[in-house]
XYZ file of C-alpha atoms in Angstrom:
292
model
C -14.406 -13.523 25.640
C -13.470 -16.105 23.263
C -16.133 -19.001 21.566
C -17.471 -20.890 24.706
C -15.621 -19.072 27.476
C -17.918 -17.026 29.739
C -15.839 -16.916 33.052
C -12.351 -18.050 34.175
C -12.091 -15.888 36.951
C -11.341 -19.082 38.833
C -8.507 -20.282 37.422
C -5.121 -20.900 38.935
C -2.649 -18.251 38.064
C -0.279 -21.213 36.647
C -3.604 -21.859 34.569
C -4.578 -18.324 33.340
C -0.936 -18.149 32.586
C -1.167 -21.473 30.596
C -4.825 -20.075 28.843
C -3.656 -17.269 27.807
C -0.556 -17.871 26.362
C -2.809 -21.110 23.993
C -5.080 -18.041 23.301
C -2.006 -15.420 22.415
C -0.864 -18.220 20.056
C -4.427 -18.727 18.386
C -4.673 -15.382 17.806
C -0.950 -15.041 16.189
C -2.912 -17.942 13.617
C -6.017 -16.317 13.497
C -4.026 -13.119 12.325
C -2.238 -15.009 9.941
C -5.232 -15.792 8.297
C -6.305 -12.302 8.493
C -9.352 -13.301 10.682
C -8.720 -10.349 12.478
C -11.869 -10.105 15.034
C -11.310 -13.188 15.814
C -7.841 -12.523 16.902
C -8.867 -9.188 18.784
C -11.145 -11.847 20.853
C -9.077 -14.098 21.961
C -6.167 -11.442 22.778
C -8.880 -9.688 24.735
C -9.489 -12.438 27.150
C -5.862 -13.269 26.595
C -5.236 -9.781 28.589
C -7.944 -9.639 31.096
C -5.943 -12.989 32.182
C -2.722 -11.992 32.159
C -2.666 -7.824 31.752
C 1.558 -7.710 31.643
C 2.248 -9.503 28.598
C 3.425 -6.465 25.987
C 3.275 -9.448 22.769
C -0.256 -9.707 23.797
C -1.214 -5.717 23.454
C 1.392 -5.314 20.305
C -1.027 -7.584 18.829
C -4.368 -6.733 19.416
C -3.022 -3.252 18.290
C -1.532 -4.512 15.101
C -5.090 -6.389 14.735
C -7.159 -3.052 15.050
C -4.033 -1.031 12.988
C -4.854 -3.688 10.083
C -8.871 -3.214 9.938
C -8.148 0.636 10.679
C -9.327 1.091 14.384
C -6.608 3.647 14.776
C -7.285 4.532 17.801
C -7.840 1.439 19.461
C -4.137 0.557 17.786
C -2.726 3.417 19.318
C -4.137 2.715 22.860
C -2.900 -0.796 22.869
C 0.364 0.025 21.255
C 1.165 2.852 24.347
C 0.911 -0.315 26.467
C 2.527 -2.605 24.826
C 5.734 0.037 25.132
C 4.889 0.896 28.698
C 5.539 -2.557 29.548
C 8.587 -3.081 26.839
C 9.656 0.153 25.859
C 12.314 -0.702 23.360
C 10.393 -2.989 21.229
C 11.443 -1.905 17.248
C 8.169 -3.680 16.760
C 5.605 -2.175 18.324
C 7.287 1.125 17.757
C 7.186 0.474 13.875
C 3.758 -0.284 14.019
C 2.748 2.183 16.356
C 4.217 4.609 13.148
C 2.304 3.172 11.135
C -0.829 3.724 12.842
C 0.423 7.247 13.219
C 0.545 7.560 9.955
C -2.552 6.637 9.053
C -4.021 9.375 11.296
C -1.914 12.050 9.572
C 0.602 12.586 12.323
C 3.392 12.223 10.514
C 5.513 13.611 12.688
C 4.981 11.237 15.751
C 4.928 8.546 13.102
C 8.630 9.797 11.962
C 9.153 9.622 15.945
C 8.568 6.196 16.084
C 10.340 5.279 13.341
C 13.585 7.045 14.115
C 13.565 4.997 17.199
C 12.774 2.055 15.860
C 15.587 1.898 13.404
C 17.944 2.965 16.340
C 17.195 -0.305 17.835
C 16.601 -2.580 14.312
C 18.814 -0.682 11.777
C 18.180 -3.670 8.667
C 14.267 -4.005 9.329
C 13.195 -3.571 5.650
C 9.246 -2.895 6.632
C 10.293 -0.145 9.128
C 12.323 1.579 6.281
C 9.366 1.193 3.837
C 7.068 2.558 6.459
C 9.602 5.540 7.255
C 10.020 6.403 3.164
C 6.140 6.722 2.717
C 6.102 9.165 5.821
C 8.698 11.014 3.859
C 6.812 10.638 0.926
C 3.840 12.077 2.714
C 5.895 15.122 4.407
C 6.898 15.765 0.794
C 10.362 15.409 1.661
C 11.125 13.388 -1.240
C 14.991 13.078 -1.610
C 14.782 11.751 1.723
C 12.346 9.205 0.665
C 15.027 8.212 -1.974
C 17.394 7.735 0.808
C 15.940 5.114 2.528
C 14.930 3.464 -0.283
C 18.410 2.901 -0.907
C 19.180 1.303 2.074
C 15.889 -1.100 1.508
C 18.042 -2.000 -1.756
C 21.003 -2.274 -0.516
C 19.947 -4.638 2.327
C 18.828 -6.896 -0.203
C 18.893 -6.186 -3.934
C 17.108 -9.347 -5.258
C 13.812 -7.835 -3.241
C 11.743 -6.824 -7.048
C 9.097 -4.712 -4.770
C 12.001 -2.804 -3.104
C 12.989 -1.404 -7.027
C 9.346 -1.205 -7.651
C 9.029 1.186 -4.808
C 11.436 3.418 -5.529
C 10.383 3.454 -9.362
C 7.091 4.845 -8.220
C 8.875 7.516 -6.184
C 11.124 8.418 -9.182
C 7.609 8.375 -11.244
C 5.892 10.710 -8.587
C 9.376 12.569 -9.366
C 8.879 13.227 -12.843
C 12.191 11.226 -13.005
C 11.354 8.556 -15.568
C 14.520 7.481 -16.816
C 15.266 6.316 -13.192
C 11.814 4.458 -12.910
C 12.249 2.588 -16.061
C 15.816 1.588 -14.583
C 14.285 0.537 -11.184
C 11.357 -1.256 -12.764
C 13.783 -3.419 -15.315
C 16.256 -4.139 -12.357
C 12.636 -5.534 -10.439
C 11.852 -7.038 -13.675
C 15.937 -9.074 -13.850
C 14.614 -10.065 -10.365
C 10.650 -11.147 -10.911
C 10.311 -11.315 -14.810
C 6.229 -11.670 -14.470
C 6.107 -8.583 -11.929
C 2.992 -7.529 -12.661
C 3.062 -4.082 -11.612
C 6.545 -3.532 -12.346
C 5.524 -4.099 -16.060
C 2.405 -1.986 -15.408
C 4.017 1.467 -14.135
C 7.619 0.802 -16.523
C 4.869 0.889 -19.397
C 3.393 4.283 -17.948
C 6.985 5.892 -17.509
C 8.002 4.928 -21.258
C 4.376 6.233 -21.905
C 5.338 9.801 -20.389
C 8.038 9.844 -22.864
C 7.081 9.315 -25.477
C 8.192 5.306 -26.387
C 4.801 3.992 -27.034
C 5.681 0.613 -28.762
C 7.763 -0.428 -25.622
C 5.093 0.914 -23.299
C 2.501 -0.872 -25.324
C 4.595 -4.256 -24.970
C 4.937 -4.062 -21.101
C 1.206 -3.260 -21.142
C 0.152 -5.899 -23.180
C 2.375 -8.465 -20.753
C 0.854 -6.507 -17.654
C -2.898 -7.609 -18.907
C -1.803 -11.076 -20.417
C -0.268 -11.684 -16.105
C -3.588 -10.006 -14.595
C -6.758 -9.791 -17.229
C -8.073 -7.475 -14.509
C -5.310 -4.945 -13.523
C -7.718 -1.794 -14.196
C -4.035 0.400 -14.048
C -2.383 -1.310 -16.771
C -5.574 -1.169 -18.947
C -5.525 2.580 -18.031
C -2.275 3.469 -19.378
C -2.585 1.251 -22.256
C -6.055 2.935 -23.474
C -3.730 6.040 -23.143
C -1.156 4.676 -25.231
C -3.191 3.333 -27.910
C -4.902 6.947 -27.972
C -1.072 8.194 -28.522
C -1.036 6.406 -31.352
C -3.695 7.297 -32.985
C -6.359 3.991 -32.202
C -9.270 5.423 -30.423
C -11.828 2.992 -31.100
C -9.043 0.392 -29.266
C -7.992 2.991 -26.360
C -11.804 3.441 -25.599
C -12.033 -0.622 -25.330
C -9.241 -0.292 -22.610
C -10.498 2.556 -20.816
C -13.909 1.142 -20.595
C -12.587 -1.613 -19.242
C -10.818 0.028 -16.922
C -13.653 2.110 -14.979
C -15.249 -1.003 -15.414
C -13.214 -2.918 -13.330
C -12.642 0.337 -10.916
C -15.378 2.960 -11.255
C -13.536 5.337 -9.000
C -11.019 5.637 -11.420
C -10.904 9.467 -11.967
C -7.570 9.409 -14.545
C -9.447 7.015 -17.037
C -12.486 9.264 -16.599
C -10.353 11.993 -17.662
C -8.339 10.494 -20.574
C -11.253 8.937 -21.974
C -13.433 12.596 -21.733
C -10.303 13.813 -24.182
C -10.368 10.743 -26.768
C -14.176 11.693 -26.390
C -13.386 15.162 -27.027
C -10.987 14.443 -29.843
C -13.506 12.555 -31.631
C -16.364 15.358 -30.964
C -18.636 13.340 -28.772
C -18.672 16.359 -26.540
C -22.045 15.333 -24.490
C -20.011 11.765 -23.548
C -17.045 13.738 -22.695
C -18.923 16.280 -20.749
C -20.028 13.250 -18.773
C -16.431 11.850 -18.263
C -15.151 15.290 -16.888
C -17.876 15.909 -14.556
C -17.809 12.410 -13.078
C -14.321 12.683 -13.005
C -14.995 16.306 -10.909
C -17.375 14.649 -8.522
C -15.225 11.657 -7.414
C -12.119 14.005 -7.428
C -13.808 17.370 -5.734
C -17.525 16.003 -4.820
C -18.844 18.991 -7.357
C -22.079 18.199 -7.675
């Protein structure tokens, strides 16, 4: 029940109708403000009022899909399409969920149908390419990430996107072309600055990278990725002493950070500090295959 509300089982239908379309709306808010439990709540009591409202169990399901009570989504989503079985909504969302769990193929499902009912619905494309992504069916991927740019090519995350796919390609050329078309759009895009700098990295053109990376940490002092690949960079070109700075920053900022761990262990190794890189490598080995 929602704050203050023990028992309405005496209302009027007129007024549980009236209730719980105030507390359907509170919780739309509520979600806004990603208050999320507070949301599940009120759409709670907002069913046991009035069980045959499908907006009411689409959201409650996108409010558990959000704090990762899969399951929960998944039950609430199945009745939200029992009661309106060709909402693109809930079936995009219910792919997501899918996703989540690893069944990509019901996720794929969902999204098929879906975009059978809203062809242009950018978020349901996204959510369709990282299933492809996942199912490692990668030109595919590239596919509908065209048709998120074509839709609308002044979107600088839809370029971003597809850069990183290129990236995870090996394709950098094509990332560093997606990431400066993002960049025309969004000239302070933070991570478009941050990966375009990692691509020119992988080839080998370390002044650009270092200028993108430089910008990248000058937008967001505590982007642990762009002070990653610039430690890296600064390592290519031959400052250790300043790529260490950056890659202690970086696990500092994210200690999970396995790739820093990594490329710092082979400055350290470089420079014949073997027991510190012995330590990089094996932490990196833990938080990457839990070796003890």
């Amino acid at each position: 029940m929602s704050e203050g509300i023990n028992d309405q089982s005496d209302l009027s239908e007129a007024a549980a109708q009236s209730r719980a379309s105030v507390l359907r709306s509170r919780a739309e808010s509520y979600i806004a403000l990603s208050r999320h439990e507070a949301a599940i709540a009120d759409l709670t009591e907002s069913i046991a009022l009035v069980p045959d409202n499908a907006r009411s169990w689409r959201l409650r399901g996108e409010s558990h899909r959000v704090i990762e009570r899969y399951e929960a989504a998944l039950e609430d989503f199945d009745e939200s399409l029992r009661l309106e079985p060709d909402s693109a909504y809930a079936l995009g969302s219910r792919g997501q969920a899918y996703a989540a769990l690893g069944r990509l193929e019901e996720a794929m499902d969902d999204f098929d149908h879906a975009l059978t009912l809203a062809p242009e619905s950018l978020w349901i494309l996204e959510a369709k390419a990282d299933a492809l992504v996942d199912l490692d069916r990668l030109d595919e991927a590239l596919d509908e990430h065209a048709k998120i740019i074509a839709l609308n090519e002044e979107l600088a995350y839809s370029w971003v996107a597809r850069g990183d796919l290129y990236q995870r390609m090996h394709l950098y050329t094509e990332a560093i072309d997606d990431y400066t078309r993002a960049l025309r759009a969004d000239p302070e895009h933070v991570r478009a600055l941050s990966r375009r700098g990692e691509a020119l990295r992988m080839i080998d053109r370390y002044q650009e990278a270092l200028a993108d990376l430089n910008r990248a940490v000058e937008l967001d002092p505590d982007n642990d990725r762009a002070f990653g690949s610039r430690g890296a960079v600064l390592s290519e070109m031959g400052d250790n002493e300043a790529a260490l700075r950056d890659l202690n920053r970086a696990v500092e900022l994210d200690p999970d950070y396995i790739w820093a761990y990594r490329v710092r262990g082979e400055i350290f190794q470089e420079m014949e500090r073997h027991e510190e890189a012995v330590s990089d490598f094996t932490l990196a080995l833990r938080l990457e295959f839990g070796d003890d």
